[in-house]
Amino acid sequence: MTNEINFDEIDLSQGAPAQEPQRQYYFMKKAQILLAEKEAELGRKLQACIKTFGCQMNARDSEKLRGILELIGYELTESEEADFVLYNTCTVRENANLKVYGRLGYLNGLKKKNPHMLISLCGCMMQEPEVIEKLKKSYRFVDLVFGTHNIYKFAELLTTAMESDRTVFDIWKDTDKIVEDLPAERTYTFKSGVNIMFGCNNFCSYCIVPYVRGRERSRRPEDILKEIRTLVADGVKEIMLLGQNVNSYGKNLEEPITFAQLLTEVEKIDGLERIRFMTSHPKDLSEDLIQVMKHSKKICRHLHLPLQSGSTEILRRMNRRYTKEQYLALAERLRSEIPDLSLTTDIIVGFPGETEEDFQETLDVVRKVRYDSAFTFIYSKRTGTPAAAMENQIPEDVVKDRFNRLLTLVQDISREQSLRVQGQTLPVLVESVNEQDSSLVTGRLSNNLLVHFPGDASLIGEIVPVYLKECMGFYYYGERAEA
Ligand code: 5AD
Ligand code: SF4
């Protein structure tokens, strides 16, 4: 999606406008000219590559960054052997950071072969002061570094980097600003993420997100609905509403609105077929939301409800603000109100002070809720979070053993849960031609399970009924059925 902007009307002989997003369009035009000059000098097109680490939020941010690169005139490529390479980083667990440092070494090698190459870093990891120090000291070949709060300024920052020999750093501590109406280049024609809020106010004691993504800010409902309508007009059938804690959406708006009310409005958009959202916090999930989901024709039968731990004492120290019993009651309510709902979760193993008994409580919740699938994580100590300073960090061998036991249980249950739809005929949104077998296409059920069935590329983006013939554990083989 690109907004209708007439670049001819932008006058570069004037100074850059102060107002956003006009200011960024001014810099896009400037970058277009700089890039065209470079192309003329080198006698070839210039290529750009963005690699995304981490969550759906980052994936959506990368689509926006790609939209800007495309508008400036870069050819987008998957290969890091490009003239502009940007890593959109994640820092939720430490190994995400280590991966980035490792790959930077590789990029430096590429830059030695292509002196015109610009290397850039953005995203959550850049909001950590220690990271910036390390980059300044040991990774001086990086050309542009920016954070999560000023991502809308990408065109301006890139222009500065193109004109400068020194590394451009621009990191803000926080912001209350939301800039609308910038372009985005979607990865899929038929589905898209839509940010409904930014930041998080929960401060779970293990989590670095509130420090790197800042305080919670909701977009205005009219801006969200306008974006979705534009996406639908452009062929999108499925949207994923994105926020760290969508259940507290709208609380701080001038005219407060609940997430359930927002969903009701989104549902009314003609042509939109499927609505997903991510992530829900159990403490804020309302009965209204359950009812809206239950009666909705468009909201997908999938809810991601992070548990983190099944022990009330660990949950207290995690600052999650619910007990084991409250969580179980909520899960039961969801299962009874929406029987075909797929429930998925996130679980952390090895939080400081976690005893075998605490861990058993987690296994107990997994057995009772019977998750359709679960992401399991080993606790990672994040500097600056309260949990990092807690005593009783758990030895690695104990954590690994617990992690393996949890994973086995989660997978056993997940396999059994997947069988629930065997033999049914259900709508599948086709996403791609199967990578291993090109006579098959791959798509998703409303409950998020993957299905492979015979078909060709013409089906991509279509919703078709598929008979779910054979469950393969975590996915299905199916056959297209009559509509
Ligand atoms: N260590 C391990 N897992 C974490 N998560 C967040 N912070 C940490 C951490 N310090 C997990 C949580 C969250 C998911 C996105 O990442 O389970 O829900
Ligand atoms: Fe992190 Fe908790 Fe906020 Fe999720 S709700 S982003 S786990 S602080």
Short mmCIF file of C-alpha atoms and ligand atoms in Angstrom, two decimals:
data_model
loop_
_atom_site.label_atom_id
_atom_site.label_comp_id
_atom_site.label_asym_id
_atom_site.label_seq_id
_atom_site.Cartn_x
_atom_site.Cartn_y
_atom_site.Cartn_z
CA MET A 1 0.00 0.00 0.00
CA THR A 2 1.35 3.41 -0.88
CA ASN A 3 -0.52 6.55 -0.11
CA GLU A 4 -1.34 8.83 -2.94
CA ILE A 5 1.41 11.36 -2.69
CA ASN A 6 2.39 13.63 -5.51
CA PHE A 7 6.15 13.86 -5.29
CA ASP A 8 6.24 16.51 -8.03
CA GLU A 9 4.59 18.92 -5.62
CA ILE A 10 7.33 18.59 -3.03
CA ASP A 11 9.78 21.46 -3.33
CA LEU A 12 13.24 20.47 -2.14
CA SER A 13 14.54 24.05 -2.46
CA GLN A 14 12.43 24.84 0.60
CA GLY A 15 13.42 23.51 4.03
CA ALA A 16 11.87 20.26 5.27
CA PRO A 17 8.35 20.76 6.68
CA ALA A 18 8.05 20.36 10.45
CA GLN A 19 4.78 18.45 10.23
CA GLU A 20 4.54 14.64 9.95
CA PRO A 21 4.10 12.66 7.79
CA GLN A 22 4.76 15.44 5.20
CA ARG A 23 8.29 15.79 6.54
CA GLN A 24 9.03 12.14 5.78
CA TYR A 25 7.66 12.42 2.24
CA TYR A 26 10.03 15.35 1.72
CA PHE A 27 12.96 13.14 2.77
CA MET A 28 11.72 10.26 0.61
CA LYS A 29 11.94 12.56 -2.39
CA LYS A 30 15.40 13.67 -1.34
CA ALA A 31 16.50 10.05 -0.94
CA GLN A 32 15.03 9.22 -4.37
CA ILE A 33 17.36 11.79 -5.91
CA LEU A 34 20.42 10.63 -3.94
CA LEU A 35 19.70 7.05 -4.94
CA ALA A 36 19.20 7.94 -8.62
CA GLU A 37 22.57 9.72 -8.58
CA LYS A 38 24.20 6.64 -7.07
CA GLU A 39 22.57 4.41 -9.67
CA ALA A 40 23.87 6.65 -12.46
CA GLU A 41 27.35 6.55 -10.92
CA LEU A 42 27.40 2.76 -10.59
CA GLY A 43 25.40 2.00 -13.74
CA ARG A 44 23.07 -0.42 -11.96
CA LYS A 45 20.00 -0.59 -9.72
CA LEU A 46 20.63 -0.60 -5.97
CA GLN A 47 19.23 -3.36 -3.81
CA ALA A 48 17.96 -3.35 -0.23
CA CYS A 49 17.31 -6.17 2.21
CA ILE A 50 15.53 -6.17 5.57
CA LYS A 51 15.89 -9.10 7.98
CA THR A 52 13.37 -9.26 10.78
CA PHE A 53 13.89 -10.88 14.17
CA GLY A 54 11.24 -11.41 16.82
CA CYS A 55 7.52 -10.87 16.94
CA GLN A 56 4.62 -9.85 14.68
CA MET A 57 5.09 -6.22 15.70
CA ASN A 58 8.55 -6.25 14.21
CA ALA A 59 7.25 -8.02 11.11
CA ARG A 60 4.71 -5.22 10.65
CA ASP A 61 7.34 -2.54 11.27
CA SER A 62 9.51 -4.15 8.60
CA GLU A 63 6.65 -3.92 6.10
CA LYS A 64 6.53 -0.19 6.77
CA LEU A 65 10.30 0.14 6.38
CA ARG A 66 10.14 -1.85 3.12
CA GLY A 67 7.39 0.44 1.85
CA ILE A 68 9.70 3.40 2.31
CA LEU A 69 12.69 1.68 0.68
CA GLU A 70 10.57 0.74 -2.30
CA LEU A 71 9.25 4.27 -2.67
CA ILE A 72 12.77 5.64 -2.57
CA GLY A 73 13.64 3.35 -5.47
CA TYR A 74 15.52 0.41 -4.03
CA GLU A 75 14.95 -3.05 -5.46
CA LEU A 76 13.95 -5.27 -2.56
CA THR A 77 15.79 -8.56 -2.16
CA GLU A 78 16.00 -11.40 0.35
CA SER A 79 19.76 -11.57 -0.01
CA GLU A 80 22.07 -9.74 2.37
CA GLU A 81 24.48 -9.20 -0.52
CA ALA A 82 22.69 -5.89 -1.08
CA ASP A 83 23.56 -2.18 -1.05
CA PHE A 84 21.43 -1.45 1.98
CA VAL A 85 20.93 -4.07 4.70
CA LEU A 86 18.76 -3.42 7.73
CA TYR A 87 18.34 -5.74 10.71
CA ASN A 88 15.13 -5.13 12.63
CA THR A 89 16.14 -6.63 15.97
CA CYS A 90 14.50 -8.28 18.98
CA THR A 91 15.82 -8.33 22.52
CA VAL A 92 13.20 -10.27 24.44
CA ARG A 93 15.69 -13.07 25.15
CA GLU A 94 19.44 -12.82 25.21
CA ASN A 95 20.13 -15.25 22.38
CA ALA A 96 18.24 -12.92 20.03
CA ASN A 97 20.96 -10.33 20.73
CA LEU A 98 23.79 -12.82 20.30
CA LYS A 99 22.42 -13.81 16.90
CA VAL A 100 22.59 -10.20 15.71
CA TYR A 101 26.20 -9.70 16.83
CA GLY A 102 27.13 -12.95 15.06
CA ARG A 103 25.54 -11.88 11.80
CA LEU A 104 27.07 -8.41 11.92
CA GLY A 105 30.48 -10.01 11.48
CA TYR A 106 29.21 -11.64 8.30
CA LEU A 107 27.82 -8.30 7.04
CA ASN A 108 31.18 -6.64 7.64
CA GLY A 109 32.73 -9.22 5.30
CA LEU A 110 30.16 -8.33 2.61
CA LYS A 111 30.81 -4.63 3.07
CA LYS A 112 34.50 -5.14 2.38
CA LYS A 113 33.52 -6.52 -1.03
CA ASN A 114 30.94 -3.78 -1.71
CA PRO A 115 32.15 -0.39 -0.43
CA HIS A 116 28.80 1.21 -1.35
CA MET A 117 27.00 -0.98 1.12
CA LEU A 118 25.14 0.69 4.01
CA ILE A 119 24.49 -1.37 7.15
CA SER A 120 21.68 -0.36 9.47
CA LEU A 121 20.17 -1.63 12.72
CA CYS A 122 16.84 -0.83 14.34
CA GLY A 123 14.27 -2.36 16.66
CA CYS A 124 14.08 -3.29 20.31
CA MET A 125 17.71 -4.21 20.87
CA MET A 126 18.76 -0.66 19.92
CA GLN A 127 16.84 0.75 22.89
CA GLU A 128 19.37 -0.83 25.26
CA PRO A 129 22.17 1.58 26.21
CA GLU A 130 24.73 -1.27 26.57
CA VAL A 131 24.05 -2.33 22.99
CA ILE A 132 24.69 1.18 21.68
CA GLU A 133 27.93 1.37 23.65
CA LYS A 134 29.07 -1.93 22.22
CA LEU A 135 28.21 -0.87 18.66
CA LYS A 136 30.10 2.40 19.06
CA LYS A 137 33.14 0.56 20.34
CA SER A 138 33.35 -2.64 18.34
CA TYR A 139 31.02 -2.38 15.32
CA ARG A 140 32.04 0.90 13.75
CA PHE A 141 31.24 -0.28 10.24
CA VAL A 142 27.52 0.11 10.97
CA ASP A 143 26.14 3.21 9.20
CA LEU A 144 22.73 3.87 10.73
CA VAL A 145 21.20 2.94 14.08
CA PHE A 146 17.73 3.91 15.26
CA GLY A 147 15.23 2.69 17.83
CA THR A 148 11.58 1.78 18.17
CA HIS A 149 10.16 5.23 18.95
CA ASN A 150 11.42 7.07 15.89
CA ILE A 151 10.92 4.38 13.27
CA TYR A 152 8.56 6.72 11.39
CA LYS A 153 11.62 8.95 10.76
CA PHE A 154 13.33 6.25 8.70
CA ALA A 155 13.33 8.23 5.43
CA GLU A 156 14.92 11.23 7.13
CA LEU A 157 17.54 9.12 8.92
CA LEU A 158 18.40 7.17 5.80
CA THR A 159 18.92 10.42 3.87
CA THR A 160 21.29 11.62 6.59
CA ALA A 161 23.19 8.32 6.50
CA MET A 162 23.47 8.47 2.70
CA GLU A 163 25.10 11.90 2.98
CA SER A 164 27.33 11.16 5.96
CA ASP A 165 30.59 9.29 6.43
CA ARG A 166 29.96 8.73 10.11
CA THR A 167 27.56 6.40 11.85
CA VAL A 168 24.19 8.04 12.41
CA PHE A 169 22.71 7.18 15.81
CA ASP A 170 19.20 8.30 16.71
CA ILE A 171 17.65 6.63 19.74
CA TRP A 172 14.79 8.12 21.77
CA LYS A 173 13.99 7.12 25.31
CA ASP A 174 10.22 7.24 24.82
CA THR A 175 7.51 8.95 22.81
CA ASP A 176 3.83 9.73 22.94
CA LYS A 177 3.70 10.27 19.20
CA ILE A 178 1.92 8.07 16.66
CA VAL A 179 2.51 9.03 13.02
CA GLU A 180 -0.19 7.86 10.60
CA ASP A 181 -0.26 7.54 6.80
CA LEU A 182 3.17 6.27 5.92
CA PRO A 183 3.53 3.67 3.16
CA ALA A 184 3.94 -0.07 3.75
CA GLU A 185 5.00 -2.92 1.46
CA ARG A 186 3.06 -6.02 2.50
CA THR A 187 4.66 -9.45 2.57
CA TYR A 188 1.30 -11.05 1.67
CA THR A 189 -1.32 -9.57 -0.62
CA PHE A 190 -4.20 -11.20 1.25
CA LYS A 191 -3.32 -10.68 4.91
CA SER A 192 -1.82 -7.96 7.00
CA GLY A 193 -0.95 -6.98 10.54
CA VAL A 194 -2.53 -3.77 11.83
CA ASN A 195 -1.10 -2.04 14.88
CA ILE A 196 -3.79 -0.97 17.29
CA MET A 197 -1.48 0.06 20.11
CA PHE A 198 2.17 0.43 20.92
CA GLY A 199 4.14 -0.19 24.09
CA CYS A 200 3.24 -1.94 27.31
CA ASN A 201 2.49 -0.78 30.86
CA ASN A 202 2.49 -4.15 32.55
CA PHE A 203 6.08 -4.50 33.66
CA CYS A 204 6.11 -8.24 34.08
CA SER A 205 9.24 -8.59 36.14
CA TYR A 206 11.19 -10.71 33.60
CA CYS A 207 10.29 -8.66 30.55
CA ILE A 208 12.30 -5.98 28.80
CA VAL A 209 9.51 -4.93 26.42
CA PRO A 210 8.13 -2.02 28.51
CA TYR A 211 11.65 -0.56 28.63
CA VAL A 212 12.32 -0.83 24.91
CA ARG A 213 8.82 -0.22 23.52
CA GLY A 214 7.77 2.45 26.01
CA ARG A 215 4.41 3.25 27.56
CA GLU A 216 1.13 2.03 26.18
CA ARG A 217 -0.38 4.20 23.43
CA SER A 218 -3.55 3.29 21.53
CA ARG A 219 -4.26 4.41 18.00
CA ARG A 220 -7.58 6.17 17.46
CA PRO A 221 -10.30 3.75 16.30
CA GLU A 222 -11.07 5.86 13.22
CA ASP A 223 -7.43 5.63 12.09
CA ILE A 224 -7.43 1.85 12.59
CA LEU A 225 -10.73 1.38 10.72
CA LYS A 226 -9.55 3.61 7.88
CA GLU A 227 -6.36 1.58 7.53
CA ILE A 228 -8.31 -1.69 7.48
CA ARG A 229 -10.76 -0.38 4.88
CA THR A 230 -7.84 0.65 2.67
CA LEU A 231 -6.23 -2.77 3.11
CA VAL A 232 -9.48 -4.56 2.26
CA ALA A 233 -9.91 -2.40 -0.85
CA ASP A 234 -6.41 -3.56 -1.77
CA GLY A 235 -7.29 -7.27 -1.53
CA VAL A 236 -6.68 -8.09 2.13
CA LYS A 237 -9.02 -10.74 3.56
CA GLU A 238 -7.45 -11.38 6.95
CA ILE A 239 -6.07 -8.90 9.43
CA MET A 240 -4.20 -9.43 12.67
CA LEU A 241 -4.74 -6.65 15.20
CA LEU A 242 -1.44 -6.15 16.96
CA GLY A 243 -0.54 -4.92 20.43
CA GLN A 244 1.47 -6.13 23.42
CA ASN A 245 -1.73 -6.22 25.44
CA VAL A 246 -4.74 -5.79 23.15
CA ASN A 247 -7.19 -6.29 26.00
CA SER A 248 -6.31 -2.92 27.47
CA TYR A 249 -6.77 -1.19 24.11
CA GLY A 250 -8.44 2.22 24.17
CA LYS A 251 -8.33 2.86 27.91
CA ASN A 252 -6.21 5.98 27.59
CA LEU A 253 -7.83 7.51 24.54
CA GLU A 254 -9.58 10.87 24.86
CA GLU A 255 -12.79 9.04 24.07
CA PRO A 256 -12.21 5.66 25.72
CA ILE A 257 -13.32 2.54 23.87
CA THR A 258 -12.84 -1.13 24.74
CA PHE A 259 -11.15 -3.77 22.64
CA ALA A 260 -14.47 -5.62 22.37
CA GLN A 261 -16.09 -2.46 20.96
CA LEU A 262 -13.25 -2.01 18.49
CA LEU A 263 -13.69 -5.60 17.29
CA THR A 264 -17.40 -5.01 16.78
CA GLU A 265 -16.60 -2.06 14.53
CA VAL A 266 -13.92 -3.98 12.60
CA GLU A 267 -16.36 -6.84 12.05
CA LYS A 268 -18.68 -4.47 10.14
CA ILE A 269 -16.13 -3.84 7.40
CA ASP A 270 -17.46 -5.39 4.18
CA GLY A 271 -15.06 -7.65 2.35
CA LEU A 272 -12.98 -8.39 5.43
CA GLU A 273 -13.27 -12.13 6.10
CA ARG A 274 -11.05 -12.97 9.03
CA ILE A 275 -9.94 -11.12 12.14
CA ARG A 276 -7.13 -12.25 14.41
CA PHE A 277 -5.46 -10.47 17.30
CA MET A 278 -2.36 -10.81 19.42
CA THR A 279 -1.54 -10.69 22.36
CA SER A 280 -4.09 -11.03 25.15
CA HIS A 281 -3.24 -10.59 28.80
CA PRO A 282 -5.36 -12.88 30.99
CA LYS A 283 -5.84 -10.21 33.65
CA ASP A 284 -7.61 -7.87 31.17
CA LEU A 285 -9.64 -10.33 29.11
CA SER A 286 -13.27 -9.28 29.53
CA GLU A 287 -16.53 -11.19 29.38
CA ASP A 288 -17.55 -8.72 26.67
CA LEU A 289 -14.69 -9.92 24.53
CA ILE A 290 -15.69 -13.56 25.01
CA GLN A 291 -19.23 -12.72 23.91
CA VAL A 292 -18.09 -10.71 20.90
CA MET A 293 -15.85 -13.60 19.84
CA LYS A 294 -18.56 -16.15 20.41
CA HIS A 295 -21.06 -14.37 18.18
CA SER A 296 -18.64 -13.19 15.55
CA LYS A 297 -18.58 -14.63 12.04
CA LYS A 298 -15.16 -13.17 11.31
CA ILE A 299 -13.06 -13.43 14.46
CA CYS A 300 -10.91 -16.52 14.13
CA ARG A 301 -11.28 -19.45 16.51
CA HIS A 302 -7.90 -18.86 18.05
CA LEU A 303 -6.85 -17.13 21.23
CA HIS A 304 -3.26 -16.75 22.37
CA LEU A 305 -3.36 -16.45 26.15
CA PRO A 306 0.11 -16.39 27.70
CA LEU A 307 0.26 -18.35 30.95
CA GLN A 308 3.99 -17.84 31.74
CA SER A 309 3.75 -20.02 34.87
CA GLY A 310 1.15 -22.19 36.57
CA SER A 311 2.37 -21.37 40.08
CA THR A 312 0.50 -18.58 41.84
CA GLU A 313 3.63 -17.67 43.80
CA ILE A 314 5.77 -17.42 40.65
CA LEU A 315 3.01 -15.46 38.92
CA ARG A 316 3.04 -13.04 41.85
CA ARG A 317 6.77 -12.55 41.51
CA MET A 318 6.40 -12.22 37.77
CA ASN A 319 3.93 -9.39 38.45
CA ARG A 320 1.33 -11.06 36.24
CA ARG A 321 -1.58 -10.10 38.50
CA TYR A 322 -3.60 -13.32 38.23
CA THR A 323 -3.52 -16.60 40.13
CA LYS A 324 -3.44 -20.15 38.84
CA GLU A 325 -7.11 -20.52 39.75
CA GLN A 326 -8.15 -17.32 37.97
CA TYR A 327 -6.34 -18.39 34.85
CA LEU A 328 -7.92 -21.86 34.92
CA ALA A 329 -11.38 -20.36 35.43
CA LEU A 330 -10.86 -18.07 32.44
CA ALA A 331 -9.63 -20.91 30.22
CA GLU A 332 -12.60 -23.04 31.23
CA ARG A 333 -15.01 -20.21 30.51
CA LEU A 334 -13.48 -19.76 27.05
CA ARG A 335 -13.62 -23.49 26.30
CA SER A 336 -17.25 -23.76 27.36
CA GLU A 337 -18.44 -20.60 25.58
CA ILE A 338 -16.49 -21.22 22.35
CA PRO A 339 -15.95 -24.99 22.10
CA ASP A 340 -14.11 -24.88 18.75
CA LEU A 341 -11.63 -22.28 20.02
CA SER A 342 -7.97 -23.11 19.77
CA LEU A 343 -6.10 -21.94 22.88
CA THR A 344 -2.37 -21.33 22.65
CA THR A 345 0.09 -19.94 25.15
CA ASP A 346 3.59 -18.86 26.16
CA ILE A 347 5.33 -20.51 29.11
CA ILE A 348 8.62 -19.58 30.77
CA VAL A 349 10.62 -22.26 32.57
CA GLY A 350 13.27 -21.50 35.17
CA PHE A 351 12.13 -18.13 36.49
CA PRO A 352 14.27 -17.23 39.55
CA GLY A 353 13.22 -19.23 42.60
CA GLU A 354 11.08 -21.71 40.61
CA THR A 355 10.91 -24.96 42.62
CA GLU A 356 9.99 -28.41 41.34
CA GLU A 357 6.59 -27.89 43.00
CA ASP A 358 6.10 -24.61 41.12
CA PHE A 359 7.03 -26.38 37.92
CA GLN A 360 4.52 -29.16 38.67
CA GLU A 361 1.83 -26.45 38.93
CA THR A 362 2.73 -25.36 35.40
CA LEU A 363 2.43 -28.95 34.13
CA ASP A 364 -0.90 -29.19 35.93
CA VAL A 365 -2.28 -26.14 34.09
CA VAL A 366 -1.03 -27.52 30.77
CA ARG A 367 -2.86 -30.81 31.46
CA LYS A 368 -6.04 -29.02 32.51
CA VAL A 369 -6.21 -26.40 29.76
CA ARG A 370 -4.98 -28.78 27.05
CA TYR A 371 -3.35 -26.13 24.88
CA ASP A 372 -3.65 -26.54 21.13
CA SER A 373 -0.07 -25.38 21.01
CA ALA A 374 2.39 -23.59 23.25
CA PHE A 375 5.62 -21.65 22.90
CA THR A 376 7.97 -22.70 25.64
CA PHE A 377 10.89 -20.52 26.68
CA ILE A 378 13.84 -20.89 28.97
CA TYR A 379 13.98 -17.87 31.28
CA SER A 380 16.50 -15.37 30.02
CA LYS A 381 17.97 -12.78 32.36
CA ARG A 382 17.44 -9.29 30.93
CA THR A 383 19.57 -6.54 32.45
CA GLY A 384 17.50 -3.80 34.06
CA THR A 385 14.41 -5.93 34.74
CA PRO A 386 13.47 -6.66 38.39
CA ALA A 387 13.83 -10.43 37.89
CA ALA A 388 17.48 -10.07 36.86
CA ALA A 389 18.28 -8.93 40.40
CA MET A 390 16.32 -11.72 42.10
CA GLU A 391 18.12 -14.37 44.09
CA ASN A 392 17.95 -18.05 43.29
CA GLN A 393 18.59 -18.00 39.57
CA ILE A 394 18.03 -21.63 38.54
CA PRO A 395 21.00 -23.76 37.39
CA GLU A 396 21.08 -24.52 33.69
CA ASP A 397 20.83 -28.33 33.98
CA VAL A 398 17.71 -28.08 36.16
CA VAL A 399 16.05 -25.66 33.73
CA LYS A 400 16.91 -27.81 30.70
CA ASP A 401 15.44 -30.90 32.35
CA ARG A 402 12.22 -29.04 33.20
CA PHE A 403 12.08 -27.53 29.74
CA ASN A 404 12.31 -30.97 28.11
CA ARG A 405 9.62 -32.43 30.33
CA LEU A 406 7.33 -29.48 29.57
CA LEU A 407 7.96 -29.71 25.84
CA THR A 408 7.10 -33.42 25.75
CA LEU A 409 3.82 -32.82 27.56
CA VAL A 410 2.90 -29.80 25.45
CA GLN A 411 3.58 -31.71 22.23
CA ASP A 412 1.66 -34.81 23.29
CA ILE A 413 -1.39 -32.73 24.14
CA SER A 414 -1.04 -30.58 21.06
CA ARG A 415 -1.06 -33.68 18.82
CA GLU A 416 -4.24 -34.91 20.49
CA GLN A 417 -5.88 -31.49 20.25
CA SER A 418 -5.08 -31.25 16.53
CA LEU A 419 -7.15 -34.39 15.99
CA ARG A 420 -10.28 -32.55 17.11
CA VAL A 421 -11.09 -31.40 13.57
CA GLN A 422 -10.17 -34.62 11.74
CA GLY A 423 -12.82 -35.57 9.17
CA GLN A 424 -14.43 -32.12 9.16
CA THR A 425 -14.65 -29.83 6.14
CA LEU A 426 -13.54 -26.33 7.08
CA PRO A 427 -12.57 -23.12 5.29
CA VAL A 428 -8.86 -22.66 4.59
CA LEU A 429 -7.21 -19.40 3.60
CA VAL A 430 -4.53 -20.44 1.12
CA GLU A 431 -1.19 -18.77 1.81
CA SER A 432 1.40 -20.32 -0.51
CA VAL A 433 2.46 -23.13 -2.76
CA ASN A 434 3.95 -25.87 -0.58
CA GLU A 435 7.73 -25.53 -0.40
CA GLN A 436 8.48 -29.26 -0.47
CA ASP A 437 5.82 -30.39 -2.93
CA SER A 438 4.68 -27.92 -5.58
CA SER A 439 1.54 -29.94 -6.35
CA LEU A 440 0.23 -28.86 -2.94
CA VAL A 441 -0.79 -25.53 -1.48
CA THR A 442 -0.60 -24.56 2.19
CA GLY A 443 -3.19 -22.62 4.10
CA ARG A 444 -4.60 -21.99 7.53
CA LEU A 445 -7.79 -22.90 9.32
CA SER A 446 -9.58 -20.32 11.40
CA ASN A 447 -8.05 -22.06 14.45
CA ASN A 448 -4.58 -21.43 12.96
CA LEU A 449 -3.74 -25.06 12.08
CA LEU A 450 -1.85 -25.51 8.82
CA VAL A 451 -3.36 -27.61 6.04
CA HIS A 452 -1.68 -28.90 2.87
CA PHE A 453 -3.86 -29.97 -0.05
CA PRO A 454 -3.62 -30.41 -3.83
CA GLY A 455 -3.90 -27.09 -5.64
CA ASP A 456 -1.96 -24.42 -7.48
CA ALA A 457 -0.82 -20.83 -7.13
CA SER A 458 -4.13 -19.47 -8.45
CA LEU A 459 -5.67 -20.38 -5.07
CA ILE A 460 -3.35 -18.12 -3.07
CA GLY A 461 -5.42 -15.62 -1.12
CA GLU A 462 -8.65 -17.60 -1.63
CA ILE A 463 -10.71 -19.10 1.17
CA VAL A 464 -11.81 -22.60 0.13
CA PRO A 465 -13.51 -25.50 1.93
CA VAL A 466 -11.12 -28.36 2.60
CA TYR A 467 -11.83 -31.85 3.86
CA LEU A 468 -9.38 -32.57 6.69
CA LYS A 469 -8.34 -36.06 5.83
CA GLU A 470 -5.19 -36.91 7.69
CA CYS A 471 -3.75 -35.30 10.81
CA MET A 472 0.05 -35.34 10.77
CA GLY A 473 0.56 -34.22 14.35
CA PHE A 474 0.61 -30.45 14.12
CA TYR A 475 -0.80 -30.06 10.60
CA TYR A 476 -3.20 -31.69 8.15
CA TYR A 477 -3.30 -33.20 4.71
CA GLY A 478 -6.63 -32.40 3.12
CA GLU A 479 -8.64 -32.41 -0.06
CA ARG A 480 -10.55 -29.55 -1.55
CA ALA A 481 -14.29 -29.99 -1.03
CA GLU A 482 -17.28 -28.59 -2.93
CA ALA A 483 -18.27 -25.12 -1.79
N1 5AD B 1 12.91 -14.89 29.28
C1 5AD B 1 12.22 -15.85 28.63
N2 5AD B 1 11.08 -15.61 27.97
C2 5AD B 1 10.61 -14.35 27.95
N3 5AD B 1 9.51 -13.81 27.39
C3 5AD B 1 9.50 -12.50 27.67
N4 5AD B 1 10.56 -12.17 28.40
C4 5AD B 1 11.27 -13.30 28.60
C5 5AD B 1 12.47 -13.62 29.31
N5 5AD B 1 13.16 -12.67 29.96
C6 5AD B 1 8.52 -14.61 26.67
C7 5AD B 1 7.16 -14.53 27.34
C8 5AD B 1 6.36 -13.69 26.37
C9 5AD B 1 7.01 -14.06 25.06
C10 5AD B 1 6.77 -13.10 23.95
O1 5AD B 1 8.38 -14.10 25.36
O2 5AD B 1 6.63 -15.83 27.42
O3 5AD B 1 4.99 -14.00 26.39
FE1 SF4 B 2 6.29 -8.16 28.49
FE2 SF4 B 2 4.30 -8.62 30.23
FE3 SF4 B 2 4.15 -6.48 28.57
FE4 SF4 B 2 3.89 -8.98 27.58
S1 SF4 B 2 2.50 -7.98 29.06
S2 SF4 B 2 5.16 -7.30 26.73
S3 SF4 B 2 5.29 -10.15 28.90
S4 SF4 B 2 5.66 -6.80 30.21
#
